[in-house]
Short mmCIF file of C-alpha atoms and ligand atoms in Angstrom, two decimals:
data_model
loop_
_atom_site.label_atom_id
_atom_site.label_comp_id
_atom_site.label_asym_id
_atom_site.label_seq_id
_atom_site.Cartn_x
_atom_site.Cartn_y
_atom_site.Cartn_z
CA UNK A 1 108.12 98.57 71.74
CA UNK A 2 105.24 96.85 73.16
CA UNK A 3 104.82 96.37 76.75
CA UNK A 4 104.86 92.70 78.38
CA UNK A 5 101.54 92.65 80.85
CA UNK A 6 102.06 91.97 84.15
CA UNK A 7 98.68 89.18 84.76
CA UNK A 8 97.23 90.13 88.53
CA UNK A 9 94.60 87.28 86.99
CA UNK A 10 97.10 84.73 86.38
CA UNK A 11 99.56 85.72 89.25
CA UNK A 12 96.52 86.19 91.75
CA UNK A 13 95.56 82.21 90.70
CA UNK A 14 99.36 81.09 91.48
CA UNK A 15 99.46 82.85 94.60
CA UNK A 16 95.88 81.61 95.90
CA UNK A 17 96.89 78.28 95.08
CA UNK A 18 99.87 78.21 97.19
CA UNK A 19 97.21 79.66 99.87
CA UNK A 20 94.66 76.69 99.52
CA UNK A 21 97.86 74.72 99.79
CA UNK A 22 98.72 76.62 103.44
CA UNK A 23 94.92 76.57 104.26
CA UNK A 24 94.84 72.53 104.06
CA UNK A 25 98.01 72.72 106.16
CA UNK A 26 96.47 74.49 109.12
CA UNK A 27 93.38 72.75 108.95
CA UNK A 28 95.33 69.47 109.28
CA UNK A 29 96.69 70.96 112.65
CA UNK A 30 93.11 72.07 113.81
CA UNK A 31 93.05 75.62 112.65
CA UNK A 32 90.97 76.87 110.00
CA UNK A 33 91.90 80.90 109.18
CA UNK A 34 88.80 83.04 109.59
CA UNK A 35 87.96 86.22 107.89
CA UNK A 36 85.35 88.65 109.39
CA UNK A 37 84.01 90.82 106.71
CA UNK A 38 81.66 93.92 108.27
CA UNK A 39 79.47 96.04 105.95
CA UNK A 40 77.53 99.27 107.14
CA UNK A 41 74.94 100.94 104.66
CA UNK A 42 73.80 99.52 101.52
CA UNK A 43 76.99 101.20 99.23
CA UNK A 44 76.69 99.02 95.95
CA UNK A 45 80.47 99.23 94.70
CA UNK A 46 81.41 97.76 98.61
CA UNK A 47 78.49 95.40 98.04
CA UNK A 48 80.51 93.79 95.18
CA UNK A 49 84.09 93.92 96.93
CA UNK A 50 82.90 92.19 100.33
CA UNK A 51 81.16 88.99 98.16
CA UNK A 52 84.19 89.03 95.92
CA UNK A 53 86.42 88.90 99.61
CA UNK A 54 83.58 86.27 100.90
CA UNK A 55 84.13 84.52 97.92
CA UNK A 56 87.92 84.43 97.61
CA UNK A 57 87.82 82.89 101.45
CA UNK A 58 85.56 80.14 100.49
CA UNK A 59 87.82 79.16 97.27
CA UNK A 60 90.96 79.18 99.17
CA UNK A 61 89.45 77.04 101.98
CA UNK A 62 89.18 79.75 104.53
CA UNK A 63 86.29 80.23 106.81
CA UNK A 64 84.37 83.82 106.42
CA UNK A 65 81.75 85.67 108.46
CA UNK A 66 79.93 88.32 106.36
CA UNK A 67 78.13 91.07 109.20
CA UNK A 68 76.23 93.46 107.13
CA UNK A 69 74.19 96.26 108.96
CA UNK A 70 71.86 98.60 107.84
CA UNK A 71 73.24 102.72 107.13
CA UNK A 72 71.85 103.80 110.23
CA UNK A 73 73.75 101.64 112.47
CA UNK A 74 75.47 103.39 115.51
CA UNK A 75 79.29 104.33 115.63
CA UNK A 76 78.74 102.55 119.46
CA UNK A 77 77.25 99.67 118.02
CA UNK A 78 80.32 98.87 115.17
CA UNK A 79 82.69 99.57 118.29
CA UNK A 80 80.98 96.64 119.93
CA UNK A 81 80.85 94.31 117.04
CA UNK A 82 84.80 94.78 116.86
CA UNK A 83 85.34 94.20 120.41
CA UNK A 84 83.34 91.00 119.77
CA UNK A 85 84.94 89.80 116.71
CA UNK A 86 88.62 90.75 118.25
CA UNK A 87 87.85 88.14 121.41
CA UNK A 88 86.31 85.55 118.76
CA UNK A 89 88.86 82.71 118.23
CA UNK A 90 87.49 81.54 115.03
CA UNK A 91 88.29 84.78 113.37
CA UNK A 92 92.02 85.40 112.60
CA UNK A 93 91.30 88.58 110.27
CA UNK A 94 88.76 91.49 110.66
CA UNK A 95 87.67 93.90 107.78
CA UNK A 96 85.40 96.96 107.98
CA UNK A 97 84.58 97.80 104.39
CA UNK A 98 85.14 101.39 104.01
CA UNK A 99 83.52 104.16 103.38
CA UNK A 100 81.58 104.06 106.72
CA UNK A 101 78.82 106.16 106.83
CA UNK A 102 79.44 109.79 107.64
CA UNK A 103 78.14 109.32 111.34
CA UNK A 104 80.60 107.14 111.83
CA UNK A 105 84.05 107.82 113.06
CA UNK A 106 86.10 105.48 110.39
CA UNK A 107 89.81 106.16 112.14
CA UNK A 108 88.17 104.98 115.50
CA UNK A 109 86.70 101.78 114.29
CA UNK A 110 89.93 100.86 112.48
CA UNK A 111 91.50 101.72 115.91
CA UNK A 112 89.36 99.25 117.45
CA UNK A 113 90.34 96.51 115.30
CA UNK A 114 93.50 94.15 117.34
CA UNK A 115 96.36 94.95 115.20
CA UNK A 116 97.13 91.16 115.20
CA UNK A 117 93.54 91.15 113.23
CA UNK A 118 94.04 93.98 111.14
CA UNK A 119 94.83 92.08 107.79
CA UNK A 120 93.72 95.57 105.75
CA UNK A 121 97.33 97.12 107.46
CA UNK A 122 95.02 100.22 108.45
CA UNK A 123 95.44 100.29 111.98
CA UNK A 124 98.12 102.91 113.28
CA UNK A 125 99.98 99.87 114.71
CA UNK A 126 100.21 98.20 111.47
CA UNK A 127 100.96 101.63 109.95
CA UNK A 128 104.48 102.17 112.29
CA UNK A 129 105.35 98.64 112.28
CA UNK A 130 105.76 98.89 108.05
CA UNK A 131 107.36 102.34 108.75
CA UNK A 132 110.13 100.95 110.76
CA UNK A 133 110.59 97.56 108.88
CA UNK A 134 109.03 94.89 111.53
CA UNK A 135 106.76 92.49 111.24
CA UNK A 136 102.97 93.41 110.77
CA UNK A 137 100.13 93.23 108.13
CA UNK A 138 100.74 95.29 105.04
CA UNK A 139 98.41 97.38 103.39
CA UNK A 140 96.74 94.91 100.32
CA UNK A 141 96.81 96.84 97.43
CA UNK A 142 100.73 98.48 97.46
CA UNK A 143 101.77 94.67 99.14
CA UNK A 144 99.87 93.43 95.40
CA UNK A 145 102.18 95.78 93.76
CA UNK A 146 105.27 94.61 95.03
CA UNK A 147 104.52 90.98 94.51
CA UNK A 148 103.32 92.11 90.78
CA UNK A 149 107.08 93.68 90.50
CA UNK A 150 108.73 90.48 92.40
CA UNK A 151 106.69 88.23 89.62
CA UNK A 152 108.74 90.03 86.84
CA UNK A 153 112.31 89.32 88.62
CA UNK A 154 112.29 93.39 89.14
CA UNK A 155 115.22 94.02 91.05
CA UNK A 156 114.67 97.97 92.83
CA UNK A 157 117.88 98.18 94.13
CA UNK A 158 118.95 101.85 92.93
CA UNK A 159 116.44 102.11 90.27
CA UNK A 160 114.29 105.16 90.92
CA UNK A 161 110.11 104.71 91.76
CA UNK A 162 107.73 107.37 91.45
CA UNK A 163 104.56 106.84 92.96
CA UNK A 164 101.86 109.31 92.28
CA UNK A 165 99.24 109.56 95.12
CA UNK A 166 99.40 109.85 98.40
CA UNK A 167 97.08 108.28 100.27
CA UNK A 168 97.32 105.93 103.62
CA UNK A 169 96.15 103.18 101.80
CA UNK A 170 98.35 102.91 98.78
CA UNK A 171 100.31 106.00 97.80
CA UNK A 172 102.07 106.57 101.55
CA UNK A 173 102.60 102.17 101.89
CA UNK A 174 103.48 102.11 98.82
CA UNK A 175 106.47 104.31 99.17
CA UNK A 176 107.70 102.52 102.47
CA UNK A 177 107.81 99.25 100.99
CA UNK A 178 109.44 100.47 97.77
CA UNK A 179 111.77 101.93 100.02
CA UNK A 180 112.48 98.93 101.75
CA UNK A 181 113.84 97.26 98.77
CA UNK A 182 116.24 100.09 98.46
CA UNK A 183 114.32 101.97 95.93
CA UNK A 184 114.82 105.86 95.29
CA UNK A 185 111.13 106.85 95.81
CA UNK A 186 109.98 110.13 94.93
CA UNK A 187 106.21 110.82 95.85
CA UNK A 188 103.99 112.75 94.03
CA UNK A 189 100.63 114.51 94.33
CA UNK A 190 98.32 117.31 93.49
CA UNK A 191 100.84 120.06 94.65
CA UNK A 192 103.83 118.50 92.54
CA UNK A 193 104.33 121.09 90.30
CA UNK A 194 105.84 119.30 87.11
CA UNK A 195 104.46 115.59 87.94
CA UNK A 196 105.94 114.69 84.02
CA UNK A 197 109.95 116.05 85.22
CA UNK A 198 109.68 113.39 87.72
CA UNK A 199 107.90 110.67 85.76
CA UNK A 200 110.29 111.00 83.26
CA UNK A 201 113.19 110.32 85.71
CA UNK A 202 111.50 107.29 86.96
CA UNK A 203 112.47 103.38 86.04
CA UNK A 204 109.28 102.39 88.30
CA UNK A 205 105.55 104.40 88.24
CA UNK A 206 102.56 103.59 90.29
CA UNK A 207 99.80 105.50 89.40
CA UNK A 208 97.70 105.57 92.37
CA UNK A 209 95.26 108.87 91.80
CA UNK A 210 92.38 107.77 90.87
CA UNK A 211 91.96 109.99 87.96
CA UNK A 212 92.03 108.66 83.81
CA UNK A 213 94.85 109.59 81.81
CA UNK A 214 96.98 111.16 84.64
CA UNK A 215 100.03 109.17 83.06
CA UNK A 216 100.62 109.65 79.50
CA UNK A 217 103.23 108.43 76.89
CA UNK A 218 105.07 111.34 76.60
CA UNK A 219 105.65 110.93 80.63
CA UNK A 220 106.83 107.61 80.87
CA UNK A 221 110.97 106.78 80.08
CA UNK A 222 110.91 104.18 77.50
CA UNK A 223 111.73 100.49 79.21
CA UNK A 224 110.02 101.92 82.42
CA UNK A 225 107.94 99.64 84.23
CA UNK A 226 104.59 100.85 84.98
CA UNK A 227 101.82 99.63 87.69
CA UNK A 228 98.06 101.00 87.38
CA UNK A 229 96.70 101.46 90.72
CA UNK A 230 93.48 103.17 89.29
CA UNK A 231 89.94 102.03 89.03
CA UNK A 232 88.03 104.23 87.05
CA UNK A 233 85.07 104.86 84.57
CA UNK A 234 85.57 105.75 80.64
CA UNK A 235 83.38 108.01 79.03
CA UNK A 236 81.37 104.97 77.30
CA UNK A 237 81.25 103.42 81.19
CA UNK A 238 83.84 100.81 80.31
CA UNK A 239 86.71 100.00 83.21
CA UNK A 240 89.96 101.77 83.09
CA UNK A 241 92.68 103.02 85.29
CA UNK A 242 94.72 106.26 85.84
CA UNK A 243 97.05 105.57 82.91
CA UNK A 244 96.33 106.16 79.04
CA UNK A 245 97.33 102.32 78.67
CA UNK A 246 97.03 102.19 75.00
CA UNK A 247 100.20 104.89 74.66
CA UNK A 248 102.00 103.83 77.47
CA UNK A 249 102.08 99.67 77.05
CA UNK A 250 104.06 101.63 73.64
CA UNK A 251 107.16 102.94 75.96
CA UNK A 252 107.05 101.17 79.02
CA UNK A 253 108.69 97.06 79.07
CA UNK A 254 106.14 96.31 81.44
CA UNK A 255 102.12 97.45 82.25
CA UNK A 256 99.59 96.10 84.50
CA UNK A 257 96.73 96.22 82.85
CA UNK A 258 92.84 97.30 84.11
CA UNK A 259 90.78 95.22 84.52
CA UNK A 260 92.93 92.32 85.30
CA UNK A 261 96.08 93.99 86.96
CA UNK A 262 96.51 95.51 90.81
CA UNK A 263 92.37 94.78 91.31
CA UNK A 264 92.26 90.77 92.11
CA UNK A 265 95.77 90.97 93.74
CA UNK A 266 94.45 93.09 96.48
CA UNK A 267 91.62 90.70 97.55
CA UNK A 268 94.56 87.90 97.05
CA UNK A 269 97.35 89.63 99.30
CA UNK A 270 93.58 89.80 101.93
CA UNK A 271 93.91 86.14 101.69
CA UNK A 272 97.47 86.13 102.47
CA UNK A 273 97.04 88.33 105.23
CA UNK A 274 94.67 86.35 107.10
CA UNK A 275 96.21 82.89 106.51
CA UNK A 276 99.77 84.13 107.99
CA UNK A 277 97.58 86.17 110.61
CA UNK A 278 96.21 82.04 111.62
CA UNK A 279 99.33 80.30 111.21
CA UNK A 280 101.07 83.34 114.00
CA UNK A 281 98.39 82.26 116.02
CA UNK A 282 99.73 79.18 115.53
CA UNK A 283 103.57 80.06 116.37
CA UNK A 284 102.35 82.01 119.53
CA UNK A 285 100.87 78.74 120.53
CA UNK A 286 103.56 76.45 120.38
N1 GUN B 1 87.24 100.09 100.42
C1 GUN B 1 87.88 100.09 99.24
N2 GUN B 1 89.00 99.33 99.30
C2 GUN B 1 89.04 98.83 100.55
C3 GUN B 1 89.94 97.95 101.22
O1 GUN B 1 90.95 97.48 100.68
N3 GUN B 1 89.63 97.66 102.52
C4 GUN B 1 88.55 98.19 103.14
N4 GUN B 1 88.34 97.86 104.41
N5 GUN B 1 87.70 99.00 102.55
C5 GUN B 1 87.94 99.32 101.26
#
């Protein structure tokens, strides 16, 4: 069998069309969403995600604010550029790019962000409100996943997810909102002892590592759908994620691919974030 791709090119273009659509809306009414992007030290990989996230705001309509500062800016500094972008109504979404630079607390500056800002779903508040089901901003990359999974018709009632990773950014969200939709999740990390026994069990993967080839043919059930969270390097420097995607799109029914899978649905679901983060302001208004 050969696996039917899941697009995050093609779906990311649907669902940013729908958000220009939204966008034109608001403005119409007098509001025009407003993403703050803010970018400490001169990091080259977050210099290409913050114009791609400046970029997708100015396609869908939306106005952006890109702050970058040099690597020696202070922690007291960032906490004041927060404050200031938190009591500015033109912005309806704030993002500190991570990684911060080591002198810089990163849990306290998310802290600092308003959780009615916080369209990156990093802030503790936004954190408990997805753990106990109520309304809040979710995390972009595991919200991407589900919406890749809700493209395909991918009902998860009772079918059983493994997600491998852990992290508060995907692996951890990920689970919750799997969960949500009445999934069976099983987590796994670098302490799972047999990490194939469970993948083999599973009717949903997400491979969220960050590691090549931690998801193998042999580990996947056949008909299995499986989403590539990974963003990784090949030995001849060419893009790839954390599953061998050339044996796997050979058992699984359907495979996000990398490039061109999870990565442009994250900066879409940003997009999404901020325009329902505007049109609450909105609601609280009327
Ligand atoms: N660095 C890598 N990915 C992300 C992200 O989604 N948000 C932020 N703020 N920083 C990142």
């Amino acid at each position: 069998m050969t696996a039917q791709l899941i697009d995050g090119n093609a779906l990311s273009r649907q669902l940013r069309e729908s958000v220009a659509q939204r966008v034109a809306t608001l403005k119409t009414q007098g509001i025009t969403p407003g993403l703050a992007v803010v970018l400490v030290g001169d990091n080259p990989a977050s210099q290409v995600y913050v114009r791609n996230k400046v970029k997708a705001c100015h396609d869908t309509g939306m106005h952006s604010v890109l702050e970058q500062y040099g690597a020696t800016m202070t922690e007291a500094d960032l906490l004041a550029r927060v404050d200031a972008l938190n009591n500015d109504p033109t912005i309806h979404g704030i993002l500190v790019q991570l990684p911060l630079p080591a002198h810089i607390d990163a849990h306290k500056v998310i802290e600092a962000i308003s959780p009615a800002k916080d369209v990156d779903g990093f802030h503790v508040a936004s954190a408990g409100a997805l753990m106990v089901g109520q309304p809040g901003f979710w995390p972009c990359t595991p919200y991407g996943c589900m919406k890749m999974l809700e493209s395909i018709g991918y009902n998860l009632r009772g079918k059983h997810a493994v997600v491998i990773g852990r992290s508060n950014i995907v692996g951890k969200p990920m689970a919750l909102m799997l969960l949500q939709q009445n999934a069976t999740v099983t987590v796994c990390h670098s302490a799972t002892p047999d990490l194939k026994a469970m993948t083999l069990q599973a009717d949903v993967i997400v491979a969220a590592v960050g590691k090549r080839n931690v998801l193998t043919a042999d580990m996947v059930k056949p008909g299995a759908v499986v989403i590539d969270v990974g963003m990784n390097r090949n030995d001849e420097g060419k893009l790839c994620g954390d599953v061998d995607f050339a044996g796997v799109k050979e058992v699984a029914s359907h495979i996000t691919p990398v490039p061109g899978g999870v990565g442009p649905m994250t900066i879409t679901m940003l997009m999404v974030n901020t325009l329902e983060s505007a049109e609450r302001g909105l609601a609280a208004q009327a």
